[in-house]
């Protein structure tokens, strides 16, 4: 095939300059055998990815840093209590911690919150504590009420069935008896209670009223229901005696003795109970003690004669817990602002540990409301008469947390027991006037803010290098700075 003749095109082909030679790069890297790195800006997608991940990582690290400083700030203000000497014949101060599983979740969330925000401050002050946990609604109420009833019996109140209570509490009082004989005394100062979350606070108030206003003996209906749930149904004596009197035939012997039927001890018969695998039974949850007194019976219930004039003060800590996929933006915002939660929690715990200022709850506030006309409860609300309602400060504590509760806390079931979380709080004036709360003085808070969470025992790498080389600045005030005469170094 003949070659096609080339047609020269004038003015089209021009002399194109050759491309510049590629830079050889750094000769040092080239002699070391390293490749020639060409630094350039990443692509658009990489810029978006790096900016998003870098911003989120920076926000997390910034929040974590200030969270640790906030916790260290309140640990420093209570650390001097751990260094105070304690006599060998005196027990340390012990506080009671009340925590319960948040609505719609397990108790693990409350425990993690306690270990992350509360325990560091308590450990810095070398505090001892006792915990009352609630895995479901009503457990904290029942535990606190039973604790108060035991204290009333110890102080001299005698229930009707005193023999049963004495036999059940002998083991618990054994430790106290041994301490008394050895001369060990309990803490004589303020003890205090620590409550986590609004739901636990409502159970705490309910248990406090039940313990001091309720009877020592359970009501008849309560005792019967608890006994029917706790007692196992035994085999009737007639059936057992009839089973013993039946004649033992060859079939019954074969069923009772696997060796007689198969002859091989390693192979029991297929219809024997040993052949079927045994199912492990899960341990049943303990039966919850029903309340001994209802909220409607508070005005007519007699108060315990052994109640002190001032009840143990309490510190209420926030426990924000929000569930749900649609609440993800709010949860991310809270995750990136945990430093504020650590600061507020540390402040409340420090006020409990120092116990320098204990004040009563603010008196009840009055506001106008509406109530139905007496004898005409079915009248519409528009025809109701105005009235003055009372509301205690106790009812307003952490009230905003109820908006974050799971819908399980608001569901109604047929034949359900008392719902402490869903019901409104009822305060009896005889109990509310005796309750106290911890508060932090302004001077102590200002001193903690000045420290700004700096740990004197922890120094950075550069601070240790300067101290080793003797380059650390002398920040002591010189005499000449106060107006004294002398050399500048004096």
Short mmCIF file of C-alpha atoms in Angstrom, two decimals:
data_model
loop_
_atom_site.label_atom_id
_atom_site.label_comp_id
_atom_site.label_asym_id
_atom_site.label_seq_id
_atom_site.Cartn_x
_atom_site.Cartn_y
_atom_site.Cartn_z
CA UNK A 1 0.00 0.00 0.00
CA UNK A 2 1.49 3.30 -1.08
CA UNK A 3 2.08 5.97 1.49
CA UNK A 4 -0.21 8.95 1.39
CA UNK A 5 1.59 12.10 0.41
CA UNK A 6 1.91 14.60 3.21
CA UNK A 7 0.25 17.87 2.48
CA UNK A 8 2.13 20.72 4.06
CA UNK A 9 -0.11 23.21 5.78
CA UNK A 10 1.38 26.61 5.94
CA UNK A 11 0.84 28.65 9.06
CA UNK A 12 -0.62 25.76 11.15
CA UNK A 13 2.44 23.94 12.45
CA UNK A 14 4.49 26.22 14.58
CA UNK A 15 7.55 25.70 16.64
CA UNK A 16 6.27 24.65 20.11
CA UNK A 17 8.82 25.18 22.88
CA UNK A 18 9.75 22.01 24.74
CA UNK A 19 8.29 21.58 28.27
CA UNK A 20 10.52 22.71 31.12
CA UNK A 21 12.51 19.95 32.72
CA UNK A 22 11.11 18.52 35.95
CA UNK A 23 12.86 19.76 39.04
CA UNK A 24 15.17 17.26 40.51
CA UNK A 25 13.97 18.20 43.99
CA UNK A 26 16.03 18.50 47.08
CA UNK A 27 19.47 16.98 46.43
CA UNK A 28 19.68 15.79 50.03
CA UNK A 29 16.53 13.71 49.64
CA UNK A 30 17.74 12.46 46.29
CA UNK A 31 21.07 11.27 47.71
CA UNK A 32 19.20 9.54 50.56
CA UNK A 33 17.16 7.61 48.04
CA UNK A 34 13.87 9.29 48.96
CA UNK A 35 11.32 10.09 46.28
CA UNK A 36 10.69 13.58 45.06
CA UNK A 37 7.76 14.93 47.08
CA UNK A 38 5.55 17.37 45.23
CA UNK A 39 3.47 19.43 47.69
CA UNK A 40 0.14 20.52 46.35
CA UNK A 41 -3.32 21.36 47.65
CA UNK A 42 -5.69 18.42 48.11
CA UNK A 43 -8.76 18.08 45.99
CA UNK A 44 -12.14 19.56 46.80
CA UNK A 45 -13.51 16.36 48.31
CA UNK A 46 -10.47 15.94 50.53
CA UNK A 47 -10.77 19.54 51.70
CA UNK A 48 -14.40 18.98 52.71
CA UNK A 49 -13.57 15.75 54.54
CA UNK A 50 -10.59 17.18 56.39
CA UNK A 51 -12.42 20.35 57.40
CA UNK A 52 -15.42 18.46 58.81
CA UNK A 53 -13.44 15.83 60.70
CA UNK A 54 -10.88 18.37 61.88
CA UNK A 55 -13.53 20.73 63.20
CA UNK A 56 -15.36 17.98 65.08
CA UNK A 57 -12.12 16.59 66.53
CA UNK A 58 -11.06 20.05 67.65
CA UNK A 59 -14.42 20.64 69.34
CA UNK A 60 -14.19 17.31 71.18
CA UNK A 61 -10.63 17.94 72.36
CA UNK A 62 -11.47 21.48 73.43
CA UNK A 63 -14.45 20.31 75.45
CA UNK A 64 -12.50 17.47 77.03
CA UNK A 65 -9.69 19.79 78.05
CA UNK A 66 -11.98 22.30 79.75
CA UNK A 67 -14.01 19.51 81.31
CA UNK A 68 -10.92 18.18 83.05
CA UNK A 69 -10.00 21.68 84.21
CA UNK A 70 -13.50 22.18 85.62
CA UNK A 71 -13.34 18.91 87.53
CA UNK A 72 -9.84 19.68 88.80
CA UNK A 73 -11.04 23.10 89.95
CA UNK A 74 -13.56 21.58 92.35
CA UNK A 75 -11.22 18.75 93.36
CA UNK A 76 -8.66 21.32 94.52
CA UNK A 77 -11.15 23.14 96.71
CA UNK A 78 -12.09 19.96 98.65
CA UNK A 79 -8.72 18.17 98.66
CA UNK A 80 -7.72 19.62 102.05
CA UNK A 81 -10.41 17.49 103.73
CA UNK A 82 -8.56 14.31 102.72
CA UNK A 83 -5.45 15.50 104.59
CA UNK A 84 -7.23 16.21 107.86
CA UNK A 85 -6.43 13.66 110.60
CA UNK A 86 -9.22 11.39 111.82
CA UNK A 87 -9.21 9.72 115.26
CA UNK A 88 -9.02 5.95 115.25
CA UNK A 89 -12.14 5.72 117.42
CA UNK A 90 -14.38 7.65 115.05
CA UNK A 91 -16.02 6.59 111.82
CA UNK A 92 -15.56 8.86 108.78
CA UNK A 93 -18.36 10.91 107.35
CA UNK A 94 -20.64 8.85 105.14
CA UNK A 95 -23.13 10.28 102.69
CA UNK A 96 -26.00 8.45 101.02
CA UNK A 97 -26.22 8.47 97.22
CA UNK A 98 -29.54 7.87 95.49
CA UNK A 99 -29.48 6.93 91.81
CA UNK A 100 -32.03 5.25 89.62
CA UNK A 101 -32.27 4.06 86.05
CA UNK A 102 -33.46 6.87 83.74
CA UNK A 103 -36.86 6.41 82.11
CA UNK A 104 -36.54 4.05 79.16
CA UNK A 105 -32.97 2.98 79.94
CA UNK A 106 -31.01 0.79 82.35
CA UNK A 107 -29.16 1.73 85.49
CA UNK A 108 -25.86 1.60 83.62
CA UNK A 109 -26.42 5.15 82.34
CA UNK A 110 -26.80 6.50 85.88
CA UNK A 111 -23.74 4.60 87.08
CA UNK A 112 -21.58 5.92 84.26
CA UNK A 113 -22.74 9.46 84.99
CA UNK A 114 -21.80 9.02 88.65
CA UNK A 115 -18.35 7.62 87.89
CA UNK A 116 -17.59 10.32 85.32
CA UNK A 117 -18.81 13.48 87.06
CA UNK A 118 -19.44 12.82 90.77
CA UNK A 119 -16.89 10.27 91.93
CA UNK A 120 -13.71 12.32 91.14
CA UNK A 121 -14.74 15.09 93.55
CA UNK A 122 -15.78 12.64 96.28
CA UNK A 123 -12.54 10.69 95.90
CA UNK A 124 -10.48 13.89 96.12
CA UNK A 125 -12.04 14.59 99.53
CA UNK A 126 -11.68 10.94 100.69
CA UNK A 127 -15.42 10.68 101.34
CA UNK A 128 -17.23 7.48 102.21
CA UNK A 129 -20.68 6.80 100.78
CA UNK A 130 -23.52 4.36 100.72
CA UNK A 131 -25.62 3.84 97.59
CA UNK A 132 -29.34 3.14 97.22
CA UNK A 133 -30.00 2.07 93.62
CA UNK A 134 -33.21 1.65 91.73
CA UNK A 135 -33.43 -0.52 88.65
CA UNK A 136 -37.08 0.35 88.06
CA UNK A 137 -39.58 2.97 89.09
CA UNK A 138 -40.30 2.87 92.82
CA UNK A 139 -37.17 1.08 94.05
CA UNK A 140 -35.56 4.21 95.49
CA UNK A 141 -38.83 5.15 97.18
CA UNK A 142 -39.13 1.74 98.79
CA UNK A 143 -35.46 1.64 99.83
CA UNK A 144 -35.52 5.07 101.50
CA UNK A 145 -38.81 4.41 103.28
CA UNK A 146 -37.52 1.10 104.66
CA UNK A 147 -34.32 2.79 105.82
CA UNK A 148 -36.31 5.41 107.74
CA UNK A 149 -38.53 2.74 109.31
CA UNK A 150 -35.45 0.87 110.55
CA UNK A 151 -34.16 4.09 112.09
CA UNK A 152 -37.48 4.64 113.84
CA UNK A 153 -37.37 1.14 115.32
CA UNK A 154 -33.81 1.75 116.45
CA UNK A 155 -34.84 5.00 118.15
CA UNK A 156 -37.44 3.25 120.26
CA UNK A 157 -40.66 2.97 118.25
CA UNK A 158 -42.22 -0.48 118.54
CA UNK A 159 -44.33 -1.96 115.75
CA UNK A 160 -47.16 -4.40 116.33
CA UNK A 161 -45.21 -7.47 115.15
CA UNK A 162 -42.05 -6.56 117.03
CA UNK A 163 -40.85 -10.18 117.26
CA UNK A 164 -40.49 -10.55 113.48
CA UNK A 165 -38.72 -7.21 113.05
CA UNK A 166 -36.29 -7.95 115.87
CA UNK A 167 -35.32 -11.30 114.39
CA UNK A 168 -34.75 -9.74 110.95
CA UNK A 169 -32.65 -6.83 112.23
CA UNK A 170 -30.42 -8.73 114.67
CA UNK A 171 -27.74 -9.28 112.03
CA UNK A 172 -27.76 -5.66 110.95
CA UNK A 173 -27.36 -4.35 114.49
CA UNK A 174 -24.49 -6.74 115.23
CA UNK A 175 -21.92 -4.46 113.58
CA UNK A 176 -23.18 -1.44 115.50
CA UNK A 177 -22.99 -3.40 118.75
CA UNK A 178 -19.38 -4.44 118.10
CA UNK A 179 -18.41 -0.86 117.31
CA UNK A 180 -20.06 0.36 120.49
CA UNK A 181 -18.25 -2.16 122.68
CA UNK A 182 -14.89 -1.23 121.10
CA UNK A 183 -15.48 2.48 121.62
CA UNK A 184 -15.87 3.45 117.94
CA UNK A 185 -18.25 6.37 117.49
CA UNK A 186 -20.20 7.44 114.45
CA UNK A 187 -19.71 10.75 112.70
CA UNK A 188 -21.33 13.45 114.80
CA UNK A 189 -21.54 16.13 112.12
CA UNK A 190 -23.67 16.53 109.03
CA UNK A 191 -24.01 13.48 106.80
CA UNK A 192 -26.07 14.51 103.77
CA UNK A 193 -27.80 12.92 100.80
CA UNK A 194 -26.93 13.15 97.11
CA UNK A 195 -29.69 12.65 94.54
CA UNK A 196 -29.09 12.19 90.80
CA UNK A 197 -31.80 13.31 88.42
CA UNK A 198 -35.35 14.60 88.58
CA UNK A 199 -36.90 11.12 88.53
CA UNK A 200 -34.82 10.06 91.54
CA UNK A 201 -35.67 13.33 93.31
CA UNK A 202 -39.40 12.61 93.00
CA UNK A 203 -38.90 9.15 94.47
CA UNK A 204 -36.74 10.62 97.23
CA UNK A 205 -39.51 13.03 98.25
CA UNK A 206 -42.12 10.25 98.14
CA UNK A 207 -39.99 7.89 100.23
CA UNK A 208 -39.21 10.61 102.76
CA UNK A 209 -42.92 11.25 103.34
CA UNK A 210 -43.73 7.55 103.46
CA UNK A 211 -41.02 6.82 106.02
CA UNK A 212 -41.90 9.60 108.46
CA UNK A 213 -45.68 9.73 107.97
CA UNK A 214 -46.47 6.08 107.33
CA UNK A 215 -46.86 3.28 109.88
CA UNK A 216 -44.14 0.85 110.85
CA UNK A 217 -46.32 -2.15 110.01
CA UNK A 218 -47.49 -2.70 106.43
CA UNK A 219 -51.22 -2.37 105.76
CA UNK A 220 -53.18 -5.64 105.60
CA UNK A 221 -53.64 -5.54 101.83
CA UNK A 222 -49.95 -4.76 101.32
CA UNK A 223 -48.82 -7.63 103.54
CA UNK A 224 -51.11 -10.15 101.85
CA UNK A 225 -49.97 -9.15 98.35
CA UNK A 226 -46.29 -9.32 99.26
CA UNK A 227 -46.67 -12.71 100.95
CA UNK A 228 -48.52 -14.16 97.98
CA UNK A 229 -45.74 -13.05 95.64
CA UNK A 230 -42.85 -14.16 97.84
CA UNK A 231 -44.17 -17.51 99.06
CA UNK A 232 -43.70 -20.45 96.71
CA UNK A 233 -46.61 -22.84 96.27
CA UNK A 234 -45.59 -26.12 98.01
CA UNK A 235 -46.85 -29.53 97.01
CA UNK A 236 -50.01 -30.47 98.92
CA UNK A 237 -49.48 -33.11 101.59
CA UNK A 238 -52.31 -35.28 100.24
CA UNK A 239 -50.67 -35.56 96.81
CA UNK A 240 -47.28 -36.34 98.29
CA UNK A 241 -48.69 -39.01 100.58
CA UNK A 242 -50.64 -40.54 97.72
CA UNK A 243 -47.51 -40.67 95.61
CA UNK A 244 -45.67 -42.48 98.38
CA UNK A 245 -48.43 -45.08 98.83
CA UNK A 246 -48.56 -46.13 95.16
CA UNK A 247 -47.18 -49.67 94.55
CA UNK A 248 -43.86 -49.87 92.75
CA UNK A 249 -44.33 -51.93 89.59
CA UNK A 250 -41.74 -52.81 86.98
CA UNK A 251 -42.71 -49.74 84.94
CA UNK A 252 -42.33 -47.43 87.86
CA UNK A 253 -39.03 -49.04 88.82
CA UNK A 254 -37.76 -48.64 85.26
CA UNK A 255 -38.68 -45.02 85.25
CA UNK A 256 -37.12 -44.43 88.65
CA UNK A 257 -33.93 -46.43 88.06
CA UNK A 258 -32.27 -46.00 84.65
CA UNK A 259 -29.90 -48.94 85.26
CA UNK A 260 -32.72 -51.45 85.38
CA UNK A 261 -34.08 -50.42 81.98
CA UNK A 262 -30.99 -49.88 79.86
CA UNK A 263 -28.27 -51.64 81.83
CA UNK A 264 -25.76 -48.99 80.79
CA UNK A 265 -25.21 -46.15 83.28
CA UNK A 266 -23.73 -43.95 80.56
CA UNK A 267 -26.89 -44.19 78.41
CA UNK A 268 -30.01 -43.33 80.37
CA UNK A 269 -33.36 -44.01 78.70
CA UNK A 270 -34.65 -41.42 76.29
CA UNK A 271 -37.83 -40.79 78.26
CA UNK A 272 -35.97 -40.22 81.53
CA UNK A 273 -35.72 -36.64 82.84
CA UNK A 274 -31.91 -36.83 82.67
CA UNK A 275 -31.94 -37.00 78.89
CA UNK A 276 -33.71 -33.68 78.44
CA UNK A 277 -31.43 -30.65 78.85
CA UNK A 278 -32.24 -28.54 81.88
CA UNK A 279 -33.23 -24.97 81.21
CA UNK A 280 -31.54 -22.43 83.43
CA UNK A 281 -34.12 -20.34 85.22
CA UNK A 282 -33.39 -16.63 85.36
CA UNK A 283 -33.40 -15.11 88.83
CA UNK A 284 -36.61 -13.27 89.48
CA UNK A 285 -36.52 -9.60 90.36
CA UNK A 286 -37.17 -8.84 94.03
CA UNK A 287 -40.70 -7.88 94.90
CA UNK A 288 -41.10 -4.14 95.37
CA UNK A 289 -42.68 -3.08 98.66
CA UNK A 290 -45.90 -1.15 97.99
CA UNK A 291 -46.26 2.25 99.70
CA UNK A 292 -47.55 2.20 103.27
CA UNK A 293 -49.41 5.51 102.98
CA UNK A 294 -50.97 7.33 100.02
CA UNK A 295 -50.41 10.96 99.13
CA UNK A 296 -54.05 11.80 99.86
CA UNK A 297 -53.61 10.59 103.46
CA UNK A 298 -50.73 12.97 104.27
CA UNK A 299 -52.83 15.57 106.17
CA UNK A 300 -54.44 12.98 108.43
CA UNK A 301 -51.35 10.79 108.94
CA UNK A 302 -49.58 11.26 112.31
CA UNK A 303 -45.93 12.22 112.09
CA UNK A 304 -43.33 9.97 113.73
CA UNK A 305 -42.46 11.07 117.28
CA UNK A 306 -38.76 10.37 116.71
CA UNK A 307 -38.42 12.64 113.66
CA UNK A 308 -35.58 15.17 114.09
CA UNK A 309 -36.14 18.90 113.87
CA UNK A 310 -33.86 19.08 110.82
CA UNK A 311 -33.70 16.28 108.27
CA UNK A 312 -30.39 15.44 106.54
CA UNK A 313 -29.67 18.06 103.87
CA UNK A 314 -29.61 17.03 100.25
CA UNK A 315 -27.80 17.99 97.05
CA UNK A 316 -29.64 17.47 93.77
CA UNK A 317 -27.50 16.91 90.67
CA UNK A 318 -28.68 17.08 87.05
CA UNK A 319 -28.84 13.89 85.00
CA UNK A 320 -29.62 14.84 81.38
CA UNK A 321 -30.59 11.76 79.43
CA UNK A 322 -32.18 12.07 76.00
CA UNK A 323 -33.06 9.13 73.76
CA UNK A 324 -34.32 8.89 70.19
CA UNK A 325 -32.86 9.09 66.70
CA UNK A 326 -34.61 12.37 65.89
CA UNK A 327 -32.91 13.98 68.89
CA UNK A 328 -29.44 13.31 67.48
CA UNK A 329 -28.60 17.02 66.86
CA UNK A 330 -29.45 17.88 70.48
CA UNK A 331 -27.44 14.94 71.75
CA UNK A 332 -24.41 15.99 69.68
CA UNK A 333 -24.67 19.52 71.05
CA UNK A 334 -24.75 18.20 74.61
CA UNK A 335 -21.84 15.89 73.87
CA UNK A 336 -19.72 18.85 72.76
CA UNK A 337 -20.68 20.93 75.83
CA UNK A 338 -20.10 18.49 78.66
CA UNK A 339 -17.75 20.97 80.34
CA UNK A 340 -20.73 22.98 81.55
CA UNK A 341 -22.33 19.87 83.04
CA UNK A 342 -19.06 18.94 84.77
CA UNK A 343 -18.75 22.46 86.20
CA UNK A 344 -22.30 22.54 87.60
CA UNK A 345 -22.07 18.98 88.97
CA UNK A 346 -18.69 19.66 90.59
CA UNK A 347 -20.07 22.81 92.20
CA UNK A 348 -22.99 20.95 93.78
CA UNK A 349 -20.79 18.08 95.00
CA UNK A 350 -18.26 20.53 96.46
CA UNK A 351 -21.07 22.26 98.35
CA UNK A 352 -22.09 18.89 99.82
CA UNK A 353 -18.54 17.94 100.78
CA UNK A 354 -17.67 21.28 102.39
CA UNK A 355 -21.08 21.58 104.13
CA UNK A 356 -20.23 25.17 105.04
CA UNK A 357 -23.67 26.60 104.30
CA UNK A 358 -26.94 24.74 104.77
CA UNK A 359 -30.15 26.62 104.17
CA UNK A 360 -33.83 25.68 104.26
CA UNK A 361 -35.80 25.50 101.08
CA UNK A 362 -37.47 28.72 100.07
CA UNK A 363 -40.97 29.13 101.50
CA UNK A 364 -43.87 28.10 99.37
CA UNK A 365 -44.86 30.52 96.66
CA UNK A 366 -48.48 31.41 96.02
CA UNK A 367 -50.06 31.96 92.63
CA UNK A 368 -53.57 32.32 91.35
CA UNK A 369 -55.28 29.30 89.90
CA UNK A 370 -58.76 27.91 89.40
CA UNK A 371 -60.70 25.24 91.22
CA UNK A 372 -64.20 23.81 90.66
CA UNK A 373 -67.09 25.11 92.72
CA UNK A 374 -67.66 22.93 95.81
CA UNK A 375 -70.36 20.41 95.10
CA UNK A 376 -70.25 21.12 91.36
CA UNK A 377 -67.10 19.35 90.17
CA UNK A 378 -68.65 18.66 86.76
CA UNK A 379 -68.97 22.36 85.97
CA UNK A 380 -66.77 23.42 83.01
CA UNK A 381 -63.50 25.17 83.76
CA UNK A 382 -64.85 28.51 82.55
CA UNK A 383 -67.28 28.58 85.47
CA UNK A 384 -64.69 27.64 88.10
CA UNK A 385 -63.91 30.00 90.94
CA UNK A 386 -60.42 31.57 91.26
CA UNK A 387 -58.34 30.34 94.15
CA UNK A 388 -54.82 30.72 95.54
CA UNK A 389 -52.56 27.71 95.05
CA UNK A 390 -49.30 26.93 96.82
CA UNK A 391 -46.13 25.57 95.28
CA UNK A 392 -42.94 24.64 97.05
CA UNK A 393 -39.45 25.24 95.75
CA UNK A 394 -38.92 21.50 96.02
CA UNK A 395 -41.28 20.96 93.10
CA UNK A 396 -39.30 23.18 90.72
CA UNK A 397 -35.93 21.44 91.05
CA UNK A 398 -34.74 20.11 87.67
CA UNK A 399 -38.26 20.31 86.29
CA UNK A 400 -36.90 20.78 82.76
CA UNK A 401 -35.60 17.20 82.68
CA UNK A 402 -39.14 15.85 82.38
CA UNK A 403 -39.29 17.08 78.79
CA UNK A 404 -36.42 14.71 77.90
CA UNK A 405 -38.00 11.62 79.45
CA UNK A 406 -38.88 8.69 77.25
CA UNK A 407 -42.52 8.14 76.39
CA UNK A 408 -42.52 4.98 78.53
CA UNK A 409 -42.63 7.17 81.63
CA UNK A 410 -45.94 8.73 80.53
CA UNK A 411 -47.80 5.63 79.34
CA UNK A 412 -50.81 4.44 81.33
CA UNK A 413 -51.55 0.79 81.95
CA UNK A 414 -54.61 -0.90 83.31
CA UNK A 415 -54.19 -1.93 86.94
CA UNK A 416 -50.80 -0.28 87.25
CA UNK A 417 -49.32 0.55 90.69
CA UNK A 418 -48.52 4.06 91.84
CA UNK A 419 -46.48 5.96 89.22
CA UNK A 420 -44.15 8.31 91.11
CA UNK A 421 -42.48 9.71 87.99
CA UNK A 422 -45.70 10.64 86.22
CA UNK A 423 -47.64 11.92 89.23
CA UNK A 424 -47.13 15.43 90.55
CA UNK A 425 -45.18 15.91 93.77
CA UNK A 426 -47.14 16.30 97.02
CA UNK A 427 -45.34 18.10 99.86
CA UNK A 428 -46.52 17.96 103.44
CA UNK A 429 -45.66 21.15 105.36
CA UNK A 430 -44.38 19.15 108.33
CA UNK A 431 -41.78 17.45 106.13
CA UNK A 432 -41.02 20.37 103.83
CA UNK A 433 -40.17 22.71 106.70
CA UNK A 434 -37.62 20.25 108.06
CA UNK A 435 -35.80 19.68 104.78
CA UNK A 436 -32.52 21.45 104.00
CA UNK A 437 -30.18 21.81 101.04
CA UNK A 438 -26.45 22.44 100.60
CA UNK A 439 -25.25 25.70 99.13
CA UNK A 440 -21.81 27.08 98.26
CA UNK A 441 -20.63 30.39 99.64
CA UNK A 442 -19.67 33.11 97.18
CA UNK A 443 -16.16 33.39 98.65
CA UNK A 444 -15.51 29.69 98.11
CA UNK A 445 -16.81 29.83 94.56
CA UNK A 446 -14.66 32.87 93.76
CA UNK A 447 -11.60 31.10 95.14
CA UNK A 448 -12.33 28.08 92.98
CA UNK A 449 -12.74 30.27 89.90
CA UNK A 450 -9.39 31.92 90.53
CA UNK A 451 -7.60 28.58 90.63
CA UNK A 452 -9.09 27.83 87.19
CA UNK A 453 -8.54 24.12 87.55
CA UNK A 454 -4.74 24.19 87.59
CA UNK A 455 -3.33 21.12 89.24
CA UNK A 456 -0.23 22.14 91.23
CA UNK A 457 1.07 18.58 91.20
CA UNK A 458 0.85 18.19 87.42
CA UNK A 459 3.32 20.19 85.31
CA UNK A 460 3.95 20.25 81.64
CA UNK A 461 7.05 19.10 79.82
CA UNK A 462 8.36 22.63 79.22
CA UNK A 463 7.80 23.57 82.88
CA UNK A 464 9.83 20.55 84.03
CA UNK A 465 12.67 21.42 81.59
CA UNK A 466 12.83 25.02 82.84
CA UNK A 467 12.83 23.85 86.45
CA UNK A 468 15.64 21.37 85.76
CA UNK A 469 17.80 23.98 83.97
CA UNK A 470 17.08 26.68 86.52
CA UNK A 471 15.26 28.92 84.05
CA UNK A 472 12.09 29.17 86.09
CA UNK A 473 11.05 32.74 86.76
CA UNK A 474 10.95 33.99 90.32
CA UNK A 475 7.46 35.43 90.73
CA UNK A 476 7.89 36.46 94.37
CA UNK A 477 7.30 40.13 95.07
CA UNK A 478 10.51 42.03 95.83
CA UNK A 479 10.89 44.41 98.70
CA UNK A 480 11.49 47.43 96.48
CA UNK A 481 8.17 46.81 94.77
CA UNK A 482 6.46 47.56 98.10
CA UNK A 483 8.41 50.83 98.42
CA UNK A 484 11.15 49.50 100.69
CA UNK A 485 14.79 50.62 100.31
CA UNK A 486 17.54 48.27 99.35
CA UNK A 487 18.93 46.36 96.41
CA UNK A 488 16.65 45.19 93.64
CA UNK A 489 17.36 41.55 94.46
CA UNK A 490 16.36 41.93 98.10
#
